[in-house]
Amino acid sequence: MSLPELPEKVGNLIGEELEGLNEMIYVRPEDGASFSLNMTAASILELCDGKRSRVEIARLLADALPAGTAPDQAKISDDVDAILANFVDYGLIYADAEAPD
Amino acid sequence: MPMPKPPTEKRQKPPFMLSITLNIAHLRVRIHCTESGCSKGIEALTALYEHSEDADGADLCFTIKSSADGIALACDGEYIWTGKEAGEVVAAFEWAFYNHTIAMLYPAFVSLHAATVSWQGHGITIAGTSGAGKSSLCTAALLHGADYFSDEYSLLDKKGYITPFPRPLQWDNNDHPAFSRQDMHDSGLFGEGSYAFTGHDGQPVTSLLWHPRHLGIAPTKMSLLILPRFDASIAAVQVEHVLRSQALMELAEEMHHKLPVQERLRELHHRIPETTRFVRIIFPDVHQAWKQVEQLLTKG
């Protein structure tokens, strides 16, 4: 499966942060499906605005990690791609050919 | 000259009348029935709720009486159903009774499609779609001394307690592969009721209602939430701990109220105690599954 160059969160997805859970729950109103993401995955999803590239998302994520704790950029990029692939599988971002104009 | 008396309407008292008032959570629900053919079924369906002697004031009032077209069911004067056959009207009453009561209890209570029992002071809620095994696990719990709260409508208040809504215990089929009728009777823990009606296919149907004798009276705190799954293909019971977020998402699908999903999640998160434990129990045998629940609760 090829990942979109400019990942974009699907429209109408509603994020709900439940106090004390340290997780985000996303709800897709069309079918009522809900998904739980840890805060790192949730921040990646929020960066998927259809304008940022996957590389840029990985760089922003690396910048947000405390100095000295971040793995190398290639590892972060691989991890971000793996998470984006999951997002595509679960319909949280548009697949390569699906994004609206 | 004496004033003429105004004409008085001649009303015939119905030859038969069943009039009961039920206390359900903070609601008073009254049922007036003047159709003798419906009374046995209605009494069987409402036998386990707290009955009130006081007939004054009601939050909901169901009436069942004869009309030109048959037997008419109404709630607070609003027409619900008319049928020729008593059993059909009792079935309509059962559906309307649950729906109207549950709707009126919200937002003080949210109703979950779940069974609840209390065992040795632990409130156990068993949530899942039909066929997942919640009524089976509930029956096993009752046979092991648990108090009965509900097999289908678990009323969760804002402090994390479940209030009794003891509709009669019903299985999907009248006969259950894990519990013979003889064993149920021999246990001494259940009474039995029923009502008969004609099904969609024109065949007679008798709905069997079990009346657990040990009922929960005071609300019980939800200590354990079980997500059951019957699976005949596995050899032994599997118990998996479930994250709160996962449990909330699954439970949101089991709420009876038509709310947006995110609102359901919020309601559940605010109401379910932080100390509640969540487990998924996959089982080939319900008696083994209940043993696992006992171990979970006694070993901590």
PDB file of N, CA, C and O in Angstrom, chain B residues 177-242:
ATOM      1  N   PRO B 177     -29.128 -24.228  26.702  1.00  0.00           N
ATOM      2  CA  PRO B 177     -28.310 -25.457  26.719  1.00  0.00           C
ATOM      3  C   PRO B 177     -27.526 -25.644  28.020  1.00  0.00           C
ATOM      4  O   PRO B 177     -27.179 -26.782  28.373  1.00  0.00           O
ATOM      5  N   ALA B 178     -27.249 -24.558  28.730  1.00  0.00           N
ATOM      6  CA  ALA B 178     -26.421 -24.689  29.943  1.00  0.00           C
ATOM      7  C   ALA B 178     -27.248 -24.839  31.217  1.00  0.00           C
ATOM      8  O   ALA B 178     -26.709 -25.191  32.269  1.00  0.00           O
ATOM      9  N   PHE B 179     -28.546 -24.503  31.136  1.00  0.00           N
ATOM     10  CA  PHE B 179     -29.371 -24.552  32.346  1.00  0.00           C
ATOM     11  C   PHE B 179     -30.703 -25.236  32.005  1.00  0.00           C
ATOM     12  O   PHE B 179     -31.513 -24.653  31.275  1.00  0.00           O
ATOM     13  N   SER B 180     -30.884 -26.434  32.531  1.00  0.00           N
ATOM     14  CA  SER B 180     -32.156 -27.092  32.234  1.00  0.00           C
ATOM     15  C   SER B 180     -33.248 -26.455  33.086  1.00  0.00           C
ATOM     16  O   SER B 180     -32.984 -25.910  34.167  1.00  0.00           O
ATOM     17  N   ARG B 181     -34.455 -26.548  32.624  1.00  0.00           N
ATOM     18  CA  ARG B 181     -35.580 -26.000  33.370  1.00  0.00           C
ATOM     19  C   ARG B 181     -35.703 -26.675  34.736  1.00  0.00           C
ATOM     20  O   ARG B 181     -36.009 -26.033  35.737  1.00  0.00           O
ATOM     21  N   GLN B 182     -35.409 -27.974  34.730  1.00  0.00           N
ATOM     22  CA  GLN B 182     -35.495 -28.722  35.989  1.00  0.00           C
ATOM     23  C   GLN B 182     -34.486 -28.176  37.005  1.00  0.00           C
ATOM     24  O   GLN B 182     -34.818 -27.961  38.171  1.00  0.00           O
ATOM     25  N   ASP B 183     -33.265 -27.930  36.521  1.00  0.00           N
ATOM     26  CA  ASP B 183     -32.232 -27.397  37.438  1.00  0.00           C
ATOM     27  C   ASP B 183     -32.635 -26.028  37.970  1.00  0.00           C
ATOM     28  O   ASP B 183     -32.390 -25.711  39.139  1.00  0.00           O
ATOM     29  N   MET B 184     -33.236 -25.233  37.103  1.00  0.00           N
ATOM     30  CA  MET B 184     -33.662 -23.885  37.526  1.00  0.00           C
ATOM     31  C   MET B 184     -34.714 -24.016  38.636  1.00  0.00           C
ATOM     32  O   MET B 184     -34.638 -23.336  39.646  1.00  0.00           O
ATOM     33  N   HIS B 185     -35.669 -24.920  38.446  1.00  0.00           N
ATOM     34  CA  HIS B 185     -36.713 -25.097  39.459  1.00  0.00           C
ATOM     35  C   HIS B 185     -36.129 -25.687  40.740  1.00  0.00           C
ATOM     36  O   HIS B 185     -36.426 -25.226  41.839  1.00  0.00           O
ATOM     37  N   ASP B 186     -35.266 -26.703  40.553  1.00  0.00           N
ATOM     38  CA  ASP B 186     -34.716 -27.395  41.725  1.00  0.00           C
ATOM     39  C   ASP B 186     -33.854 -26.472  42.584  1.00  0.00           C
ATOM     40  O   ASP B 186     -33.699 -26.694  43.782  1.00  0.00           O
ATOM     41  N   SER B 187     -33.286 -25.447  41.955  1.00  0.00           N
ATOM     42  CA  SER B 187     -32.421 -24.532  42.723  1.00  0.00           C
ATOM     43  C   SER B 187     -33.224 -23.770  43.778  1.00  0.00           C
ATOM     44  O   SER B 187     -32.663 -23.304  44.770  1.00  0.00           O
ATOM     45  N   GLY B 188     -34.515 -23.641  43.538  1.00  0.00           N
ATOM     46  CA  GLY B 188     -35.341 -22.862  44.469  1.00  0.00           C
ATOM     47  C   GLY B 188     -35.090 -21.371  44.372  1.00  0.00           C
ATOM     48  O   GLY B 188     -35.613 -20.602  45.174  1.00  0.00           O
ATOM     49  N   LEU B 189     -34.290 -20.955  43.419  1.00  0.00           N
ATOM     50  CA  LEU B 189     -33.900 -19.537  43.327  1.00  0.00           C
ATOM     51  C   LEU B 189     -34.743 -18.757  42.323  1.00  0.00           C
ATOM     52  O   LEU B 189     -34.551 -17.550  42.167  1.00  0.00           O
ATOM     53  N   PHE B 190     -35.638 -19.454  41.629  1.00  0.00           N
ATOM     54  CA  PHE B 190     -36.407 -18.791  40.573  1.00  0.00           C
ATOM     55  C   PHE B 190     -37.882 -19.189  40.629  1.00  0.00           C
ATOM     56  O   PHE B 190     -38.199 -20.359  40.819  1.00  0.00           O
ATOM     57  N   GLY B 191     -38.739 -18.222  40.428  1.00  0.00           N
ATOM     58  CA  GLY B 191     -40.121 -18.505  40.102  1.00  0.00           C
ATOM     59  C   GLY B 191     -40.268 -18.421  38.594  1.00  0.00           C
ATOM     60  O   GLY B 191     -39.306 -18.091  37.886  1.00  0.00           O
ATOM     61  N   GLU B 192     -41.455 -18.703  38.093  1.00  0.00           N
ATOM     62  CA  GLU B 192     -41.610 -18.729  36.645  1.00  0.00           C
ATOM     63  C   GLU B 192     -42.912 -18.052  36.244  1.00  0.00           C
ATOM     64  O   GLU B 192     -43.915 -18.145  36.943  1.00  0.00           O
ATOM     65  N   GLY B 193     -42.868 -17.342  35.164  1.00  0.00           N
ATOM     66  CA  GLY B 193     -44.070 -16.745  34.593  1.00  0.00           C
ATOM     67  C   GLY B 193     -44.002 -16.870  33.080  1.00  0.00           C
ATOM     68  O   GLY B 193     -42.999 -17.342  32.527  1.00  0.00           O
ATOM     69  N   SER B 194     -45.040 -16.459  32.410  1.00  0.00           N
ATOM     70  CA  SER B 194     -45.010 -16.533  30.947  1.00  0.00           C
ATOM     71  C   SER B 194     -46.157 -15.713  30.377  1.00  0.00           C
ATOM     72  O   SER B 194     -47.068 -15.314  31.100  1.00  0.00           O
ATOM     73  N   TYR B 195     -46.071 -15.442  29.097  1.00  0.00           N
ATOM     74  CA  TYR B 195     -47.246 -14.969  28.381  1.00  0.00           C
ATOM     75  C   TYR B 195     -47.161 -15.467  26.951  1.00  0.00           C
ATOM     76  O   TYR B 195     -46.070 -15.712  26.428  1.00  0.00           O
ATOM     77  N   ALA B 196     -48.325 -15.641  26.364  1.00  0.00           N
ATOM     78  CA  ALA B 196     -48.376 -16.252  25.031  1.00  0.00           C
ATOM     79  C   ALA B 196     -48.920 -15.244  24.024  1.00  0.00           C
ATOM     80  O   ALA B 196     -49.763 -14.403  24.359  1.00  0.00           O
ATOM     81  N   PHE B 197     -48.404 -15.305  22.837  1.00  0.00           N
ATOM     82  CA  PHE B 197     -48.910 -14.448  21.765  1.00  0.00           C
ATOM     83  C   PHE B 197     -48.648 -15.135  20.431  1.00  0.00           C
ATOM     84  O   PHE B 197     -47.975 -16.177  20.385  1.00  0.00           O
ATOM     85  N   THR B 198     -49.183 -14.574  19.367  1.00  0.00           N
ATOM     86  CA  THR B 198     -48.957 -15.144  18.043  1.00  0.00           C
ATOM     87  C   THR B 198     -47.787 -14.421  17.391  1.00  0.00           C
ATOM     88  O   THR B 198     -47.775 -13.178  17.330  1.00  0.00           O
ATOM     89  N   GLY B 199     -46.799 -15.178  16.948  1.00  0.00           N
ATOM     90  CA  GLY B 199     -45.602 -14.584  16.356  1.00  0.00           C
ATOM     91  C   GLY B 199     -45.860 -14.059  14.953  1.00  0.00           C
ATOM     92  O   GLY B 199     -46.959 -14.203  14.404  1.00  0.00           O
ATOM     93  N   HIS B 200     -44.805 -13.420  14.384  1.00  0.00           N
ATOM     94  CA  HIS B 200     -44.922 -12.841  13.034  1.00  0.00           C
ATOM     95  C   HIS B 200     -45.315 -13.892  11.993  1.00  0.00           C
ATOM     96  O   HIS B 200     -45.979 -13.588  11.008  1.00  0.00           O
ATOM     97  N   ASP B 201     -44.865 -15.144  12.253  1.00  0.00           N
ATOM     98  CA  ASP B 201     -45.154 -16.204  11.281  1.00  0.00           C
ATOM     99  C   ASP B 201     -46.510 -16.862  11.528  1.00  0.00           C
ATOM    100  O   ASP B 201     -46.836 -17.879  10.922  1.00  0.00           O
ATOM    101  N   GLY B 202     -47.301 -16.302  12.453  1.00  0.00           N
ATOM    102  CA  GLY B 202     -48.629 -16.860  12.731  1.00  0.00           C
ATOM    103  C   GLY B 202     -48.605 -18.020  13.704  1.00  0.00           C
ATOM    104  O   GLY B 202     -49.653 -18.560  14.049  1.00  0.00           O
ATOM    105  N   GLN B 203     -47.418 -18.407  14.152  1.00  0.00           N
ATOM    106  CA  GLN B 203     -47.303 -19.531  15.086  1.00  0.00           C
ATOM    107  C   GLN B 203     -47.408 -19.023  16.531  1.00  0.00           C
ATOM    108  O   GLN B 203     -46.962 -17.914  16.828  1.00  0.00           O
ATOM    109  N   PRO B 204     -47.993 -19.828  17.412  1.00  0.00           N
ATOM    110  CA  PRO B 204     -48.070 -19.399  18.815  1.00  0.00           C
ATOM    111  C   PRO B 204     -46.685 -19.376  19.468  1.00  0.00           C
ATOM    112  O   PRO B 204     -45.864 -20.251  19.211  1.00  0.00           O
ATOM    113  N   VAL B 205     -46.440 -18.337  20.236  1.00  0.00           N
ATOM    114  CA  VAL B 205     -45.156 -18.186  20.928  1.00  0.00           C
ATOM    115  C   VAL B 205     -45.457 -18.014  22.412  1.00  0.00           C
ATOM    116  O   VAL B 205     -46.359 -17.264  22.786  1.00  0.00           O
ATOM    117  N   THR B 206     -44.721 -18.732  23.246  1.00  0.00           N
ATOM    118  CA  THR B 206     -44.836 -18.512  24.690  1.00  0.00           C
ATOM    119  C   THR B 206     -43.507 -17.948  25.181  1.00  0.00           C
ATOM    120  O   THR B 206     -42.455 -18.556  24.982  1.00  0.00           O
ATOM    121  N   SER B 207     -43.565 -16.778  25.759  1.00  0.00           N
ATOM    122  CA  SER B 207     -42.351 -16.153  26.262  1.00  0.00           C
ATOM    123  C   SER B 207     -42.189 -16.552  27.727  1.00  0.00           C
ATOM    124  O   SER B 207     -43.041 -16.262  28.559  1.00  0.00           O
ATOM    125  N   LEU B 208     -41.081 -17.243  28.012  1.00  0.00           N
ATOM    126  CA  LEU B 208     -40.833 -17.738  29.364  1.00  0.00           C
ATOM    127  C   LEU B 208     -40.107 -16.667  30.174  1.00  0.00           C
ATOM    128  O   LEU B 208     -39.116 -16.089  29.722  1.00  0.00           O
ATOM    129  N   LEU B 209     -40.623 -16.396  31.360  1.00  0.00           N
ATOM    130  CA  LEU B 209     -40.053 -15.358  32.217  1.00  0.00           C
ATOM    131  C   LEU B 209     -39.593 -15.992  33.525  1.00  0.00           C
ATOM    132  O   LEU B 209     -40.422 -16.548  34.258  1.00  0.00           O
ATOM    133  N   TRP B 210     -38.304 -15.896  33.814  1.00  0.00           N
ATOM    134  CA  TRP B 210     -37.809 -16.382  35.101  1.00  0.00           C
ATOM    135  C   TRP B 210     -37.832 -15.239  36.099  1.00  0.00           C
ATOM    136  O   TRP B 210     -37.430 -14.116  35.776  1.00  0.00           O
ATOM    137  N   HIS B 211     -38.274 -15.551  37.303  1.00  0.00           N
ATOM    138  CA  HIS B 211     -38.338 -14.533  38.364  1.00  0.00           C
ATOM    139  C   HIS B 211     -37.317 -14.866  39.454  1.00  0.00           C
ATOM    140  O   HIS B 211     -37.621 -15.666  40.345  1.00  0.00           O
ATOM    141  N   PRO B 212     -36.132 -14.280  39.374  1.00  0.00           N
ATOM    142  CA  PRO B 212     -35.143 -14.555  40.441  1.00  0.00           C
ATOM    143  C   PRO B 212     -35.714 -14.145  41.801  1.00  0.00           C
ATOM    144  O   PRO B 212     -36.374 -13.108  41.916  1.00  0.00           O
ATOM    145  N   ARG B 213     -35.440 -14.953  42.812  1.00  0.00           N
ATOM    146  CA  ARG B 213     -36.012 -14.660  44.137  1.00  0.00           C
ATOM    147  C   ARG B 213     -35.115 -13.730  44.943  1.00  0.00           C
ATOM    148  O   ARG B 213     -35.596 -13.067  45.857  1.00  0.00           O
ATOM    149  N   HIS B 214     -33.826 -13.712  44.650  1.00  0.00           N
ATOM    150  CA  HIS B 214     -32.927 -12.832  45.407  1.00  0.00           C
ATOM    151  C   HIS B 214     -32.690 -11.558  44.598  1.00  0.00           C
ATOM    152  O   HIS B 214     -31.914 -11.556  43.643  1.00  0.00           O
ATOM    153  N   LEU B 215     -33.367 -10.525  45.003  1.00  0.00           N
ATOM    154  CA  LEU B 215     -33.294  -9.271  44.244  1.00  0.00           C
ATOM    155  C   LEU B 215     -32.417  -8.259  44.965  1.00  0.00           C
ATOM    156  O   LEU B 215     -32.463  -8.157  46.199  1.00  0.00           O
ATOM    157  N   GLY B 216     -31.658  -7.501  44.179  1.00  0.00           N
ATOM    158  CA  GLY B 216     -30.926  -6.374  44.748  1.00  0.00           C
ATOM    159  C   GLY B 216     -31.935  -5.289  45.102  1.00  0.00           C
ATOM    160  O   GLY B 216     -32.870  -5.037  44.337  1.00  0.00           O
ATOM    161  N   ILE B 217     -31.765  -4.686  46.251  1.00  0.00           N
ATOM    162  CA  ILE B 217     -32.689  -3.631  46.677  1.00  0.00           C
ATOM    163  C   ILE B 217     -32.002  -2.261  46.565  1.00  0.00           C
ATOM    164  O   ILE B 217     -32.504  -1.370  45.889  1.00  0.00           O
ATOM    165  N   ALA B 218     -30.843  -2.143  47.219  1.00  0.00           N
ATOM    166  CA  ALA B 218     -30.122  -0.860  47.183  1.00  0.00           C
ATOM    167  C   ALA B 218     -29.204  -0.836  45.962  1.00  0.00           C
ATOM    168  O   ALA B 218     -28.728  -1.887  45.513  1.00  0.00           O
ATOM    169  N   PRO B 219     -28.940   0.362  45.416  1.00  0.00           N
ATOM    170  CA  PRO B 219     -28.018   0.446  44.280  1.00  0.00           C
ATOM    171  C   PRO B 219     -26.647  -0.149  44.624  1.00  0.00           C
ATOM    172  O   PRO B 219     -26.220  -0.099  45.774  1.00  0.00           O
ATOM    173  N   THR B 220     -25.995  -0.716  43.625  1.00  0.00           N
ATOM    174  CA  THR B 220     -24.682  -1.330  43.833  1.00  0.00           C
ATOM    175  C   THR B 220     -23.642  -0.636  42.952  1.00  0.00           C
ATOM    176  O   THR B 220     -23.924  -0.327  41.789  1.00  0.00           O
ATOM    177  N   LYS B 221     -22.473  -0.385  43.539  1.00  0.00           N
ATOM    178  CA  LYS B 221     -21.417   0.294  42.775  1.00  0.00           C
ATOM    179  C   LYS B 221     -20.848  -0.654  41.721  1.00  0.00           C
ATOM    180  O   LYS B 221     -20.619  -1.841  42.017  1.00  0.00           O
ATOM    181  N   MET B 222     -20.624  -0.141  40.531  1.00  0.00           N
ATOM    182  CA  MET B 222     -20.089  -0.989  39.470  1.00  0.00           C
ATOM    183  C   MET B 222     -18.608  -1.272  39.762  1.00  0.00           C
ATOM    184  O   MET B 222     -17.754  -0.435  39.553  1.00  0.00           O
ATOM    185  N   SER B 223     -18.343  -2.466  40.285  1.00  0.00           N
ATOM    186  CA  SER B 223     -16.952  -2.830  40.615  1.00  0.00           C
ATOM    187  C   SER B 223     -16.250  -3.468  39.430  1.00  0.00           C
ATOM    188  O   SER B 223     -15.059  -3.288  39.235  1.00  0.00           O
ATOM    189  N   LEU B 224     -17.007  -4.263  38.701  1.00  0.00           N
ATOM    190  CA  LEU B 224     -16.413  -5.039  37.607  1.00  0.00           C
ATOM    191  C   LEU B 224     -17.320  -4.953  36.392  1.00  0.00           C
ATOM    192  O   LEU B 224     -18.531  -5.158  36.512  1.00  0.00           O
ATOM    193  N   LEU B 225     -16.721  -4.620  35.266  1.00  0.00           N
ATOM    194  CA  LEU B 225     -17.487  -4.648  34.014  1.00  0.00           C
ATOM    195  C   LEU B 225     -16.944  -5.782  33.165  1.00  0.00           C
ATOM    196  O   LEU B 225     -15.738  -5.816  32.870  1.00  0.00           O
ATOM    197  N   ILE B 226     -17.812  -6.687  32.798  1.00  0.00           N
ATOM    198  CA  ILE B 226     -17.396  -7.841  31.982  1.00  0.00           C
ATOM    199  C   ILE B 226     -17.928  -7.677  30.568  1.00  0.00           C
ATOM    200  O   ILE B 226     -19.106  -7.366  30.361  1.00  0.00           O
ATOM    201  N   LEU B 227     -17.031  -7.878  29.612  1.00  0.00           N
ATOM    202  CA  LEU B 227     -17.430  -7.936  28.198  1.00  0.00           C
ATOM    203  C   LEU B 227     -17.341  -9.405  27.807  1.00  0.00           C
ATOM    204  O   LEU B 227     -16.253  -9.932  27.592  1.00  0.00           O
ATOM    205  N   PRO B 228     -18.455 -10.130  27.800  1.00  0.00           N
ATOM    206  CA  PRO B 228     -18.407 -11.579  27.571  1.00  0.00           C
ATOM    207  C   PRO B 228     -18.423 -11.932  26.082  1.00  0.00           C
ATOM    208  O   PRO B 228     -18.903 -11.149  25.254  1.00  0.00           O
ATOM    209  N   ARG B 229     -17.878 -13.092  25.799  1.00  0.00           N
ATOM    210  CA  ARG B 229     -18.030 -13.606  24.428  1.00  0.00           C
ATOM    211  C   ARG B 229     -18.062 -15.128  24.490  1.00  0.00           C
ATOM    212  O   ARG B 229     -17.089 -15.752  24.896  1.00  0.00           O
ATOM    213  N   PHE B 230     -19.188 -15.697  24.128  1.00  0.00           N
ATOM    214  CA  PHE B 230     -19.291 -17.153  24.100  1.00  0.00           C
ATOM    215  C   PHE B 230     -18.589 -17.656  22.846  1.00  0.00           C
ATOM    216  O   PHE B 230     -18.809 -17.133  21.745  1.00  0.00           O
ATOM    217  N   ASP B 231     -17.707 -18.649  23.023  1.00  0.00           N
ATOM    218  CA  ASP B 231     -17.007 -19.218  21.876  1.00  0.00           C
ATOM    219  C   ASP B 231     -16.837 -20.717  22.133  1.00  0.00           C
ATOM    220  O   ASP B 231     -15.984 -21.126  22.931  1.00  0.00           O
ATOM    221  N   ALA B 232     -17.669 -21.506  21.478  1.00  0.00           N
ATOM    222  CA  ALA B 232     -17.664 -22.954  21.716  1.00  0.00           C
ATOM    223  C   ALA B 232     -16.398 -23.624  21.199  1.00  0.00           C
ATOM    224  O   ALA B 232     -16.108 -24.770  21.552  1.00  0.00           O
ATOM    225  N   SER B 233     -15.624 -22.910  20.372  1.00  0.00           N
ATOM    226  CA  SER B 233     -14.472 -23.557  19.735  1.00  0.00           C
ATOM    227  C   SER B 233     -13.220 -23.553  20.612  1.00  0.00           C
ATOM    228  O   SER B 233     -12.227 -24.180  20.258  1.00  0.00           O
ATOM    229  N   ILE B 234     -13.231 -22.826  21.721  1.00  0.00           N
ATOM    230  CA  ILE B 234     -12.014 -22.801  22.541  1.00  0.00           C
ATOM    231  C   ILE B 234     -12.142 -23.819  23.680  1.00  0.00           C
ATOM    232  O   ILE B 234     -13.245 -24.231  24.048  1.00  0.00           O
ATOM    233  N   ALA B 235     -10.974 -24.201  24.237  1.00  0.00           N
ATOM    234  CA  ALA B 235     -10.981 -25.277  25.235  1.00  0.00           C
ATOM    235  C   ALA B 235     -11.246 -24.754  26.639  1.00  0.00           C
ATOM    236  O   ALA B 235     -11.892 -25.419  27.442  1.00  0.00           O
ATOM    237  N   ALA B 236     -10.717 -23.593  26.939  1.00  0.00           N
ATOM    238  CA  ALA B 236     -10.822 -23.099  28.322  1.00  0.00           C
ATOM    239  C   ALA B 236     -11.163 -21.617  28.324  1.00  0.00           C
ATOM    240  O   ALA B 236     -11.003 -20.922  27.311  1.00  0.00           O
ATOM    241  N   VAL B 237     -11.574 -21.151  29.473  1.00  0.00           N
ATOM    242  CA  VAL B 237     -11.976 -19.747  29.611  1.00  0.00           C
ATOM    243  C   VAL B 237     -10.747 -18.839  29.471  1.00  0.00           C
ATOM    244  O   VAL B 237      -9.683 -19.145  30.010  1.00  0.00           O
ATOM    245  N   GLN B 238     -10.904 -17.763  28.741  1.00  0.00           N
ATOM    246  CA  GLN B 238      -9.821 -16.779  28.622  1.00  0.00           C
ATOM    247  C   GLN B 238     -10.290 -15.472  29.254  1.00  0.00           C
ATOM    248  O   GLN B 238     -11.399 -15.007  28.970  1.00  0.00           O
ATOM    249  N   VAL B 239      -9.422 -14.907  30.077  1.00  0.00           N
ATOM    250  CA  VAL B 239      -9.745 -13.630  30.718  1.00  0.00           C
ATOM    251  C   VAL B 239      -8.701 -12.609  30.287  1.00  0.00           C
ATOM    252  O   VAL B 239      -7.499 -12.835  30.438  1.00  0.00           O
ATOM    253  N   GLU B 240      -9.156 -11.520  29.713  1.00  0.00           N
ATOM    254  CA  GLU B 240      -8.227 -10.464  29.268  1.00  0.00           C
ATOM    255  C   GLU B 240      -8.620  -9.164  29.956  1.00  0.00           C
ATOM    256  O   GLU B 240      -9.798  -8.801  29.971  1.00  0.00           O
ATOM    257  N   HIS B 241      -7.630  -8.479  30.490  1.00  0.00           N
ATOM    258  CA  HIS B 241      -7.923  -7.160  31.048  1.00  0.00           C
ATOM    259  C   HIS B 241      -8.057  -6.165  29.897  1.00  0.00           C
ATOM    260  O   HIS B 241      -7.337  -6.250  28.901  1.00  0.00           O
ATOM    261  N   VAL B 242      -8.984  -5.263  30.037  1.00  0.00           N
ATOM    262  CA  VAL B 242      -9.305  -4.330  28.952  1.00  0.00           C
ATOM    263  C   VAL B 242      -9.028  -2.907  29.436  1.00  0.00           C
ATOM    264  O   VAL B 242      -9.348  -2.567  30.585  1.00  0.00           O
TER     265      VAL B 242
END
